[in-house]
Tab-separated table of C-alpha atoms in Angstrom:
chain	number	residue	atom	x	y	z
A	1	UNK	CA	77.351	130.879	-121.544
A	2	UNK	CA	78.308	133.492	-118.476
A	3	UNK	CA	74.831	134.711	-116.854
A	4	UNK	CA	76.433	138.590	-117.822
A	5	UNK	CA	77.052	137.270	-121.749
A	6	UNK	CA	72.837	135.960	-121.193
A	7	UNK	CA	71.772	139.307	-119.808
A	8	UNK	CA	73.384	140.938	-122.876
A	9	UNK	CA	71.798	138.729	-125.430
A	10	UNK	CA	68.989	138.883	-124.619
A	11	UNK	CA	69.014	142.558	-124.288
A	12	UNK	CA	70.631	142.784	-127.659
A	13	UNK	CA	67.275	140.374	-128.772
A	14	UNK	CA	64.662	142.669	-127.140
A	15	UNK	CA	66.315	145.379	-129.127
A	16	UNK	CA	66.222	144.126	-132.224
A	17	UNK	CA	62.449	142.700	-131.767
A	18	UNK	CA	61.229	146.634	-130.596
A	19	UNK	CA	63.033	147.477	-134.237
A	20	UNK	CA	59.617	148.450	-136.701
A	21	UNK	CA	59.458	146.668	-139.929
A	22	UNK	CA	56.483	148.673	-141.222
A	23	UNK	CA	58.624	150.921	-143.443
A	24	UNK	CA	60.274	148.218	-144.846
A	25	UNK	CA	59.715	148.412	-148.756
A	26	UNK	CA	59.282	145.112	-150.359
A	27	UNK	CA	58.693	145.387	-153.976
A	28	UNK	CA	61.135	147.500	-155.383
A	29	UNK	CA	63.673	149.462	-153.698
A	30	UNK	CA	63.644	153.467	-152.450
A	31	UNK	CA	60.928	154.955	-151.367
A	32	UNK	CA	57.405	153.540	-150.335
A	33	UNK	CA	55.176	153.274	-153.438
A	34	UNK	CA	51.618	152.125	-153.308
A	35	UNK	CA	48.321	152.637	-155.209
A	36	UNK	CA	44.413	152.872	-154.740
A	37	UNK	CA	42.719	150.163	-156.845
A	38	UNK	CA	38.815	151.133	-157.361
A	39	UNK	CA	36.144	149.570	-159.755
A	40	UNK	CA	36.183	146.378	-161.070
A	41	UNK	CA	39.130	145.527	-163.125
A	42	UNK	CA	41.352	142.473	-163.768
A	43	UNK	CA	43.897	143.727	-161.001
A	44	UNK	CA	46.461	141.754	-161.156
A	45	UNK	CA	46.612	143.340	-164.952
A	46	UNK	CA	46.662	146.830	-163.636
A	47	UNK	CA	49.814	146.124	-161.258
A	48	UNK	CA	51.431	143.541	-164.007
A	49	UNK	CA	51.952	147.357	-165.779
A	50	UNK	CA	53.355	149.146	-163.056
A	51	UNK	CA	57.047	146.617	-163.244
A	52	UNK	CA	57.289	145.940	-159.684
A	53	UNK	CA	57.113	149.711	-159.052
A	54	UNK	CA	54.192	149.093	-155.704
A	55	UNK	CA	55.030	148.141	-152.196
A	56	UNK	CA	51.080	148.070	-151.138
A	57	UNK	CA	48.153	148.087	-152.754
A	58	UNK	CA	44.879	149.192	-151.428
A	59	UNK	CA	41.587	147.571	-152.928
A	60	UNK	CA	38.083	148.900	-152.531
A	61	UNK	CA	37.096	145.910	-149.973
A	62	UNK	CA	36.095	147.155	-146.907
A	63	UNK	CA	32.760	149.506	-147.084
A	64	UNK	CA	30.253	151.339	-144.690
A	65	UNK	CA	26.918	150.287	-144.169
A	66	UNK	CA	24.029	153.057	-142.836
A	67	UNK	CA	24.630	151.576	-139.646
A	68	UNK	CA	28.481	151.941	-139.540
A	69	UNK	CA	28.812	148.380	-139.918
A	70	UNK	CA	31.106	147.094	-142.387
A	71	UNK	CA	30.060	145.902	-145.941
A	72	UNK	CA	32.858	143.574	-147.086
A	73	UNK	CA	32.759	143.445	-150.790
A	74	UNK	CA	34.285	140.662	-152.590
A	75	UNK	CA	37.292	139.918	-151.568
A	76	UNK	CA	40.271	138.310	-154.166
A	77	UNK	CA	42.079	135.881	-152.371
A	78	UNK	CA	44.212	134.431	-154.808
A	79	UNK	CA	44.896	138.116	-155.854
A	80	UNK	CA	46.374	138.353	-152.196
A	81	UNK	CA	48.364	135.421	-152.526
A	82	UNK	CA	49.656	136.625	-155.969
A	83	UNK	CA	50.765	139.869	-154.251
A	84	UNK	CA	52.340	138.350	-151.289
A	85	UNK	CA	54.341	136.104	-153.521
A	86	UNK	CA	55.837	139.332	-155.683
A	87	UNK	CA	56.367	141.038	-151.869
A	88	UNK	CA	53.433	143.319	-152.572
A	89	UNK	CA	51.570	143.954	-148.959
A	90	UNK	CA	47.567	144.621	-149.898
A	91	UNK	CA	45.693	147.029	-147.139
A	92	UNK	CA	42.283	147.391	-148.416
A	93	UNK	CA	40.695	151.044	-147.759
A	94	UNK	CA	37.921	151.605	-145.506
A	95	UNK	CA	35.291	154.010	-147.121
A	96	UNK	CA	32.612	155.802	-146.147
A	97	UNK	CA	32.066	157.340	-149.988
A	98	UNK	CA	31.263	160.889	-148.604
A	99	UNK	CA	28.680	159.809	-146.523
A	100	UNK	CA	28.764	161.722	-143.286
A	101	UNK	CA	25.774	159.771	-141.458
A	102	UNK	CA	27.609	156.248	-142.285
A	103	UNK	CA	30.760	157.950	-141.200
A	104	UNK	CA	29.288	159.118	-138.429
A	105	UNK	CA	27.814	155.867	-137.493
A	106	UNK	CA	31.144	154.152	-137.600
A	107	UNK	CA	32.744	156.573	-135.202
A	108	UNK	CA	29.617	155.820	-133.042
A	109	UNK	CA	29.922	152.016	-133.295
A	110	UNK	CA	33.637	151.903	-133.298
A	111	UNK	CA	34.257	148.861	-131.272
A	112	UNK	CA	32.163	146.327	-133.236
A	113	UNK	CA	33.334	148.093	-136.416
A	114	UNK	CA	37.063	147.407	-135.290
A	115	UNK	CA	36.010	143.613	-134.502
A	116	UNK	CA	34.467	143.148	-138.176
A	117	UNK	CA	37.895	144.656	-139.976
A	118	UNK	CA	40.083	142.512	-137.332
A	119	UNK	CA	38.115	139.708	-138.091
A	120	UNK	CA	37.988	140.020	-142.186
A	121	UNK	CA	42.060	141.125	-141.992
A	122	UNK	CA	42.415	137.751	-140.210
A	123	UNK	CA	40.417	135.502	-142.377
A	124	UNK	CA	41.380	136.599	-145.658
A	125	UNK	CA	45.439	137.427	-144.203
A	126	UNK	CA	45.242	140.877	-145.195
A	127	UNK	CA	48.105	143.484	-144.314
A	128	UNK	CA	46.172	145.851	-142.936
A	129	UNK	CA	43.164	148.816	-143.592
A	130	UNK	CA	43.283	152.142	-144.803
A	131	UNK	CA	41.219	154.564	-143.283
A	132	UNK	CA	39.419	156.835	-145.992
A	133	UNK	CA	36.418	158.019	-143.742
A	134	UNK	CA	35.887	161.595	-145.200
A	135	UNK	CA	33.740	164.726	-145.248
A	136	UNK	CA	33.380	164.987	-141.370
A	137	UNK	CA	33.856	167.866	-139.445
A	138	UNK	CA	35.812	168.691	-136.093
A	139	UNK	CA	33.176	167.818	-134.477
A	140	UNK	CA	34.123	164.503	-135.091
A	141	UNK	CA	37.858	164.789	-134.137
A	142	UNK	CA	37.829	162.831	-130.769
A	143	UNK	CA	36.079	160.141	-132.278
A	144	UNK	CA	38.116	160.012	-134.962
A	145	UNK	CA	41.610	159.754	-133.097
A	146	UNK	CA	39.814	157.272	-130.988
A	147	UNK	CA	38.819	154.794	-133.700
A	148	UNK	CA	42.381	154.902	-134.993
A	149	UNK	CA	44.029	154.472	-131.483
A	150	UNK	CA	41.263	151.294	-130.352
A	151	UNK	CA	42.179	150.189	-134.397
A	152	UNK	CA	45.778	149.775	-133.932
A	153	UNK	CA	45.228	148.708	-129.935
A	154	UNK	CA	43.435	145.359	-132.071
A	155	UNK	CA	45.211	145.038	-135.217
A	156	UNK	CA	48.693	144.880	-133.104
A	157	UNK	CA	52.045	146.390	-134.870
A	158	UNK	CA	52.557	143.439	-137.092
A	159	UNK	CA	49.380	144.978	-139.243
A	160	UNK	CA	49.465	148.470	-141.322
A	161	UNK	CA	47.199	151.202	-140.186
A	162	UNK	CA	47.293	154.155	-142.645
A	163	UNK	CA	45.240	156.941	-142.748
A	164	UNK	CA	43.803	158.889	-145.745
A	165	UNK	CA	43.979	162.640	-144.609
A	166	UNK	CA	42.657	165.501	-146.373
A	167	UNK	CA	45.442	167.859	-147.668
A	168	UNK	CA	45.571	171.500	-145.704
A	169	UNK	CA	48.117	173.525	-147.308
A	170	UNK	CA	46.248	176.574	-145.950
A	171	UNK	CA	45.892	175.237	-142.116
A	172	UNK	CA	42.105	175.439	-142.293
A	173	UNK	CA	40.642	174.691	-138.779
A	174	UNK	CA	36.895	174.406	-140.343
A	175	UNK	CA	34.947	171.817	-142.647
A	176	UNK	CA	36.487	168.695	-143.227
A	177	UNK	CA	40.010	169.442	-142.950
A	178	UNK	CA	38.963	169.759	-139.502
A	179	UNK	CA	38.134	166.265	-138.543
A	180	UNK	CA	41.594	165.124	-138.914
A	181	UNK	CA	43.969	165.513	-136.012
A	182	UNK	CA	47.534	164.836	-137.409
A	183	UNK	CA	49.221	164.723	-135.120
A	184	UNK	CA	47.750	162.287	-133.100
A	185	UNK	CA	46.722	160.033	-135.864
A	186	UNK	CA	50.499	159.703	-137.044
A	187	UNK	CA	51.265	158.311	-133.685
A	188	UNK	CA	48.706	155.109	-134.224
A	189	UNK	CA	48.819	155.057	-137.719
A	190	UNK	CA	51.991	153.994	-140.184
A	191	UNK	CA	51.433	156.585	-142.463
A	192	UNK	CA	49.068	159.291	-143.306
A	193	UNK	CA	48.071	159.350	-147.272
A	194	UNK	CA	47.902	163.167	-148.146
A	195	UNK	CA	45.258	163.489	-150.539
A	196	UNK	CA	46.802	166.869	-152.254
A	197	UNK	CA	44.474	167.051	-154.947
A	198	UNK	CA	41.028	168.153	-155.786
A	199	UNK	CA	42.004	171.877	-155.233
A	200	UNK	CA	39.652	172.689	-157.577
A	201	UNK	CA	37.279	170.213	-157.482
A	202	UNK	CA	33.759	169.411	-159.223
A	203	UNK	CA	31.282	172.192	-158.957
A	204	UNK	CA	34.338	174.654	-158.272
A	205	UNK	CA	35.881	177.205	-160.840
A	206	UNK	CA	38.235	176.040	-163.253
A	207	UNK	CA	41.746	175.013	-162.427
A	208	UNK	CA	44.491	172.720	-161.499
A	209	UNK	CA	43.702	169.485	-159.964
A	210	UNK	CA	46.962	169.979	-157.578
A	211	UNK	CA	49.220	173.199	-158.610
A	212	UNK	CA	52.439	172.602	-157.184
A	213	UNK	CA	52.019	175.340	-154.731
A	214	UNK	CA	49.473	173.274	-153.092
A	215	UNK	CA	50.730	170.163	-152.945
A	216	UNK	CA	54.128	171.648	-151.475
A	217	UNK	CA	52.020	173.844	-148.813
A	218	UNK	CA	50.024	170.425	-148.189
A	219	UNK	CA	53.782	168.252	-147.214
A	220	UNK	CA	54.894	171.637	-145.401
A	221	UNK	CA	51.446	171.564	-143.087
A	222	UNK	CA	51.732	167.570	-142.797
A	223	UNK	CA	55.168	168.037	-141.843
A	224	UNK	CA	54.492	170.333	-138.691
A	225	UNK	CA	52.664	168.070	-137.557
A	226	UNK	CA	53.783	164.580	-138.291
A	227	UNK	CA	57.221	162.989	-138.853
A	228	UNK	CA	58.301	162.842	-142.378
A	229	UNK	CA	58.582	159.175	-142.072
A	230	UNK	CA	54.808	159.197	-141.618
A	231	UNK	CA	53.718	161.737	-144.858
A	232	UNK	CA	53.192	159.580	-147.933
A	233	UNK	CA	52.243	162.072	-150.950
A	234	UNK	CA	48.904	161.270	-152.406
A	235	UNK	CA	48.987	162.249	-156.449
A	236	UNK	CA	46.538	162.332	-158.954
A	237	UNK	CA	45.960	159.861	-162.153
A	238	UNK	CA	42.755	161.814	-163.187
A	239	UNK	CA	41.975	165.454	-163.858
A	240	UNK	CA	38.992	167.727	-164.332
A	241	UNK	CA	37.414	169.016	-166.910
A	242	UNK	CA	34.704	172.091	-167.677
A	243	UNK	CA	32.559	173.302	-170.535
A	244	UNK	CA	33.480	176.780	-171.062
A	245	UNK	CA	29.780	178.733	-170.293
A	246	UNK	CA	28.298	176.307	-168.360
A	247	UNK	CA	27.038	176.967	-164.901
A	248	UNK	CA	28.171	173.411	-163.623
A	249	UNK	CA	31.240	171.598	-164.229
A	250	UNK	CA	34.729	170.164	-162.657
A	251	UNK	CA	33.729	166.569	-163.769
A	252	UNK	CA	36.744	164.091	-163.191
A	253	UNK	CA	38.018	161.997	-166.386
A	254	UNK	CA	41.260	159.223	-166.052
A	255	UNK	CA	44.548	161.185	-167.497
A	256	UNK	CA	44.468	157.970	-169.742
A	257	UNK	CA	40.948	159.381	-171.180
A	258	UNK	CA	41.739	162.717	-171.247
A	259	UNK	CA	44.913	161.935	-173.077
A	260	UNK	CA	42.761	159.918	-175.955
A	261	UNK	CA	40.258	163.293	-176.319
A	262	UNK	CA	42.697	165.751	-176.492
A	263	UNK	CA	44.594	163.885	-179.137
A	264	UNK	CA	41.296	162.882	-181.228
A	265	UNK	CA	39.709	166.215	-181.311
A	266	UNK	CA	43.367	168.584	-182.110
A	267	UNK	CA	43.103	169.802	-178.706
A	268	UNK	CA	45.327	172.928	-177.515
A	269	UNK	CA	47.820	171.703	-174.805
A	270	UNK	CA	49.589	174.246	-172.584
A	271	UNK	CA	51.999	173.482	-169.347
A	272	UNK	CA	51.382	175.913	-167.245
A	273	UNK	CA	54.462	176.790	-165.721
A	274	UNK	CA	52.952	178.874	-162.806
A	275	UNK	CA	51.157	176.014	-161.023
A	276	UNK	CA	53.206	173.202	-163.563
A	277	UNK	CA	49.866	171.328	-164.298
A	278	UNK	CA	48.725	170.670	-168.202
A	279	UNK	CA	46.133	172.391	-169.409
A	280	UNK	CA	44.207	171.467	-172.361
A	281	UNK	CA	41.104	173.405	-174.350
A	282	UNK	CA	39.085	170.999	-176.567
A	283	UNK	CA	36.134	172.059	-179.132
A	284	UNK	CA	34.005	169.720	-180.155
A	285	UNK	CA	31.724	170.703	-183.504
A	286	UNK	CA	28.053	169.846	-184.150
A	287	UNK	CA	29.231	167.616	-186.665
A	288	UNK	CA	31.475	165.730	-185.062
A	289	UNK	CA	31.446	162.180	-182.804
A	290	UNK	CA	30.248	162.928	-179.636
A	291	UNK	CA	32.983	160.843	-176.722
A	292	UNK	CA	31.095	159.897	-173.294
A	293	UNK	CA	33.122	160.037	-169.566
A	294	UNK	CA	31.585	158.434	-166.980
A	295	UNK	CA	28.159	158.267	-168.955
A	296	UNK	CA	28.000	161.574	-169.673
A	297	UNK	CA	28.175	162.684	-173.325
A	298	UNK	CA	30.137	166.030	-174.359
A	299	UNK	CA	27.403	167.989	-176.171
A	300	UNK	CA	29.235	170.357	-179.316
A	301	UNK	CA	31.003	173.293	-177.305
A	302	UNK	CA	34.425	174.278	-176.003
A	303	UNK	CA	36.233	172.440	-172.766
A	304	UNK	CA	38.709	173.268	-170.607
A	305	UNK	CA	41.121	170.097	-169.106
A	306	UNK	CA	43.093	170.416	-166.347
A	307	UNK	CA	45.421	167.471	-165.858
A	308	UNK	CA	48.571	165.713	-165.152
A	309	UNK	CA	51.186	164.520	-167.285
A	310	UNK	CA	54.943	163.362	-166.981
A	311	UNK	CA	56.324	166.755	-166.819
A	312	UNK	CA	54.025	167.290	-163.893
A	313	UNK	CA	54.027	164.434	-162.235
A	314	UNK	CA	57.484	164.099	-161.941
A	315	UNK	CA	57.325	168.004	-160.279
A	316	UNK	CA	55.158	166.264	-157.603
A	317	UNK	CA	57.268	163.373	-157.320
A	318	UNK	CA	60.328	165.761	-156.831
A	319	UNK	CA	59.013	166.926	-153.417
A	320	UNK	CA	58.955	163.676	-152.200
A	321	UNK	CA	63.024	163.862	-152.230
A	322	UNK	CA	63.230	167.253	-151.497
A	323	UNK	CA	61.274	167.132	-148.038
A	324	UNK	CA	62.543	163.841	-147.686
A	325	UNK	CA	58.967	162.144	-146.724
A	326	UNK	CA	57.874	158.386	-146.949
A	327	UNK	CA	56.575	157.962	-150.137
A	328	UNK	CA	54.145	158.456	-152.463
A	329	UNK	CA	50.742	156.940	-153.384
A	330	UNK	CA	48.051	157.723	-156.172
A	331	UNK	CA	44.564	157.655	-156.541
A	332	UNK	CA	43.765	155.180	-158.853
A	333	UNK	CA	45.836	152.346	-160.764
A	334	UNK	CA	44.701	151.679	-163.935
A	335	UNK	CA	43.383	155.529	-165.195
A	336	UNK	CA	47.333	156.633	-165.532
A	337	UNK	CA	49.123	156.595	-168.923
A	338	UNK	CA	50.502	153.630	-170.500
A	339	UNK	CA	53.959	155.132	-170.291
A	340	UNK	CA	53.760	156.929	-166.587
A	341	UNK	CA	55.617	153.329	-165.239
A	342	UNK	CA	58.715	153.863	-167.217
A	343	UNK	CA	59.982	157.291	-165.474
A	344	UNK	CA	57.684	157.140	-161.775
A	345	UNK	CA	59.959	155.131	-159.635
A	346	UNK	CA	62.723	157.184	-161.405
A	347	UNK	CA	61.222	159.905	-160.176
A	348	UNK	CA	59.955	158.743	-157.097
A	349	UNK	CA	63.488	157.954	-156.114
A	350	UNK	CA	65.295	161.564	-157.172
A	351	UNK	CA	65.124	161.428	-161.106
A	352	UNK	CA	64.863	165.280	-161.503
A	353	UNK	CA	61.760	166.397	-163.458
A	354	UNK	CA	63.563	167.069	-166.623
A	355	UNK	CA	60.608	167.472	-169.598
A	356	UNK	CA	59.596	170.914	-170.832
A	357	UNK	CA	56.343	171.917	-172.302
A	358	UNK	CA	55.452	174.376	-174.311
A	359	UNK	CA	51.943	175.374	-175.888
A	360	UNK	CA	51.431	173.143	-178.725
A	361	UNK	CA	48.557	171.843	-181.338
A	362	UNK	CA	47.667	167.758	-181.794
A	363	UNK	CA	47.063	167.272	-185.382
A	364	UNK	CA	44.650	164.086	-184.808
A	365	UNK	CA	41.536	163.749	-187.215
A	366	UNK	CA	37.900	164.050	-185.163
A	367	UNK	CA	36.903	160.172	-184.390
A	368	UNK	CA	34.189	158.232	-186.083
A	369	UNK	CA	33.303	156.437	-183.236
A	370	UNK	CA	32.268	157.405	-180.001
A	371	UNK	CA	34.424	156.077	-176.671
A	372	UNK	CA	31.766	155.367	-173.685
A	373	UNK	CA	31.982	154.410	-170.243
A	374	UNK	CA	29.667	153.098	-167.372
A	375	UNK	CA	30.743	154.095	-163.908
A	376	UNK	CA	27.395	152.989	-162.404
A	377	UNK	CA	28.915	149.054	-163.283
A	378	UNK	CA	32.430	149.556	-163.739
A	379	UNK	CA	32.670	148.312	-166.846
A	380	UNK	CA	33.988	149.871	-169.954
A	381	UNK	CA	31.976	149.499	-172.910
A	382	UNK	CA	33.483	151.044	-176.046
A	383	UNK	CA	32.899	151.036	-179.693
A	384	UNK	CA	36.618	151.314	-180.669
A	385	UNK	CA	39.653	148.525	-179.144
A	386	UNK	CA	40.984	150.817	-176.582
A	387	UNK	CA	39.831	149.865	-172.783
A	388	UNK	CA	38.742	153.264	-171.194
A	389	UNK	CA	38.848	153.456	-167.325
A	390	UNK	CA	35.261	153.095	-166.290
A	391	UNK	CA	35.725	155.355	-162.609
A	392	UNK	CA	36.008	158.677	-164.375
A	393	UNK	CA	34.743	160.402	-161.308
A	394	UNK	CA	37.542	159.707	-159.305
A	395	UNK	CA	38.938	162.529	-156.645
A	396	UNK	CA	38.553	160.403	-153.483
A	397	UNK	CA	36.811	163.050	-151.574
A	398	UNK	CA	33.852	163.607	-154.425
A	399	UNK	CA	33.442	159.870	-154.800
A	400	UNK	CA	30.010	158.372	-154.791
A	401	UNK	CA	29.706	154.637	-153.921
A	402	UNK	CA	28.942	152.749	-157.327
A	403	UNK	CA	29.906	149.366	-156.079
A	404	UNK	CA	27.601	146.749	-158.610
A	405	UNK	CA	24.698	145.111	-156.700
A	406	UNK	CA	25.770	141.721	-155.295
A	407	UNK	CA	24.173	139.030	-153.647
A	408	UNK	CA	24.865	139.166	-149.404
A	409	UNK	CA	24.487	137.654	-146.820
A	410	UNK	CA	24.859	139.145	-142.766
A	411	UNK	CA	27.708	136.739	-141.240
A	412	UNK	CA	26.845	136.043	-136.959
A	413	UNK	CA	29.414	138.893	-136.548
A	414	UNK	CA	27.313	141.747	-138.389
A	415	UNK	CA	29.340	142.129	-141.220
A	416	UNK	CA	27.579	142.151	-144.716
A	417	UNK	CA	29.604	140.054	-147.070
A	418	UNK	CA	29.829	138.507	-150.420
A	419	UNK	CA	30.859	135.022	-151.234
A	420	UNK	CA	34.794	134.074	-150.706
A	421	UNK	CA	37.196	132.065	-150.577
A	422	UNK	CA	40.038	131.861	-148.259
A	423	UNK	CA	43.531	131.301	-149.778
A	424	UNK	CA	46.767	131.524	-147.163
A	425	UNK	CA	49.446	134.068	-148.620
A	426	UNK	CA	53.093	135.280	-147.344
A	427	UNK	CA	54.342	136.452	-143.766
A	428	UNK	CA	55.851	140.129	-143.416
A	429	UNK	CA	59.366	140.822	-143.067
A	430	UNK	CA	58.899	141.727	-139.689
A	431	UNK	CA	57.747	138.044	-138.696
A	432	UNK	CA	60.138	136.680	-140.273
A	433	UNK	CA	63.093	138.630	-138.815
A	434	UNK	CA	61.634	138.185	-135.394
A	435	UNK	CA	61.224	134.200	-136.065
A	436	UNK	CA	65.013	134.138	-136.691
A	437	UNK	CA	66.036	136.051	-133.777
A	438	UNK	CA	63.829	133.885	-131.005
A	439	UNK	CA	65.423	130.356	-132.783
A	440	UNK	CA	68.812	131.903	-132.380
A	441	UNK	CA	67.908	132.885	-128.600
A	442	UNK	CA	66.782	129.543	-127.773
A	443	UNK	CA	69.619	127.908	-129.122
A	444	UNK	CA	71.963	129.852	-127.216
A	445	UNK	CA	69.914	129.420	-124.279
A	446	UNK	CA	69.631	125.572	-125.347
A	447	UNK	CA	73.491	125.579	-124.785
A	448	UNK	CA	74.281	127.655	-122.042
């Protein structure tokens, strides 16, 4: 081979190895698709239902001790290796719960922080981390930016870095909005996760979870300020509910859950064309069965639901082709419908929202039994057959850490850590394309 033909081959090599893989979707085809997974279900069942619908999923793994050290909760290796094997990439989310102090901390401590999720990404061959540190103020900014930037500076491109960023359709520049720079965090991170619900949120008035005017504002402010190849659309699988007269309310409840009430006690359904969310208005007699959400029991009275369903979903899912953005991802697997995974990648993909509502009466009979959940555990107990998602309080910026006690032990690296065991799983596309092009370099070289 001619020195010039060299100099261009290997040119045309460095090219193609600069090429980023990180957008690649692996599961299905289209647009990105991933999912939160939170509590402790039989995964693998909960993405089994989805039919190859998820590129990524992210697993409630990586925690925040007071001292901004991570807690590494049980990790699932031969659910890794599962997903690898079906092309699924699995980023667990880094969470700080809504605690500002252990947020704090870990801005504080980033460096030895970074070193614990490098180290547990390696070990158990994860894809990556999310970054779900929330309700911190601009105060915290710098820090903030920083932590991503020294994150991706030690994770390397070959490893996902998203970022869970609260939605601000109304370009707030206070409260915790504030603490995330967009910006500059779309230039470490592979995507920002747009968390455009919880616009009316617990302790709030009444109404939608995400109107459609809020979610649209939300891409339109993300947009502004980071590439549309960086915006992934965060939707709900939960809504809110209130007792009409009550001083307190907004408590979150699975769509799956909600669903099951409305039906069992004749609720009132209504789209709401205006902000195209479903809203529901339940009474519940003295004499009847009393149903239980996230251990707490609906006393006789009248509630209000605000929720999603395919009709509204599929409006949300519309923007993602209509701004043209990354993808979409929802907060949590397992608390959607049965039936959401036979139109979402439709819709995901440009499947125009097509179903009409209109206000309408269910016709069920009251239950004799009463439905109850434990969120302090995660595990459903019920009287009747039907599994009820246990993590009814489940907007990601209201969470409260539930996570069961476990034993632990504090590893010579500082990290807090259950018992695993370490199974090997898949390479990324991008490895693999950039093993192919160095043999086929050598050879050439070999024979030059």
């Amino acid at each position: 081979m001619k020195p010039k033909k060299t100099l261009v081959f290997a040119v045309m090599a460095f090219i193609l190895l600069s090429i980023p893989f990180t957008h690649a979707t692996s599961a299905g085809s289209g647009r990105f698709s991933m999912s939160y997974l939170y509590g402790n279900y039989n995964y693998t069942s909960l993405v089994d239902r989805t039919g190859g619908a998820l590129d990524e999923v992210s697993p409630s793994w990586f925690d925040l001790n007071a001292d901004g050290s991570l807690h590494l909760n049980t990790v699932n290796t031969a659910f890794v290796a599962d997903m690898h094997n079906r092309g699924i990439k699995v980023v667990p989310f880094l969470s700080n719960h809504w605690d500002r102090n252990a947020g704090r901390a870990a801005l504080s401590n980033r460096t030895t922080l970074i070193n614990q999720i490098a180290a547990a990404v390696n070990s158990y061959n994860l894809d990556g981390v999310n970054v779900d540190i929330e309700n911190l103020t601009g105060a915290d900014t710098a820090n903030y930016t920083s932590f991503v930037s020294l994150l991706r500076q030690k994770l390397g491109q070959g490893k996902t870095i998203a970022v869970a960023v609260a939605a601000n359709p109304y370009n707030w520049t206070s409260g915790w909005q504030a603490s995330y720079d967009y910006a500059a965090l779309s230039q470490y991170s592979d995507y920002l996760m747009i968390m455009a619900y919880d616009e009316h949120y617990e302790s709030g008035e009444p109404g939608a979870v995400a109107s459609i005017g809020f979610v649209e504002k939300s891409i339109q402010y993300a947009l502004k300020h980071a590439g549309k190849e960086k915006t992934v659309l965060g939707i709900p699988f939960y809504g809110r509910y209130w007792q009409n007269g009550a001083s307190y309310g907004g408590y979150g409840a699975s769509l799956s859950t909600i669903k099951s009430i409305v039906a069992s006690y004749s609720g009132t359904v209504t789209y709401d064309t205006a902000t195209k969310s479903v809203k529901a208005v339940v009474t519940i007699k003295s004499t009847d069965t009393k149903p239980v959400i996230g251990g707490r029991t609906l006393e006789a009275g009248t509630y209000t639901f605000w929720y999603e369903n395919e009709a509204s979903l599929k409006e949300k899912l519309s923007l993602v082709n209509k701004y043209d953005i990354y993808g979409a991802g929802s907060w949590s697997l397992g608390q959607e419908t049965a039936d959401t995974w036979s139109y979402y990648s439709a819709a995901l993909n440009g499947t125009p929202a097509t179903t009409e509502q209109t206000t309408t009466t269910t016709t069920a009979t009251a239950p004799t039994t009463t439905t109850t959940t434990t969120a302090t555990t995660y595990t459903a107990t019920t009287s009747t057959t039907t599994t009820v998602p246990s993590t009814e309080e489940s907007a990601t910026h209201t969470e409260t850490s539930s996570e069961p006690e476990t034993a632990s032990a504090t590893g010579t690296n500082g990290v807090t850590t259950t018992k695993k065991t370490k199974t090997e799983g898949g390479r990324s596309l991008r490895e693999i394309i950039k093993d192919f092009i160095i043999r086929v370099l050598k050879f050439f070289l070999m024979i030059n």
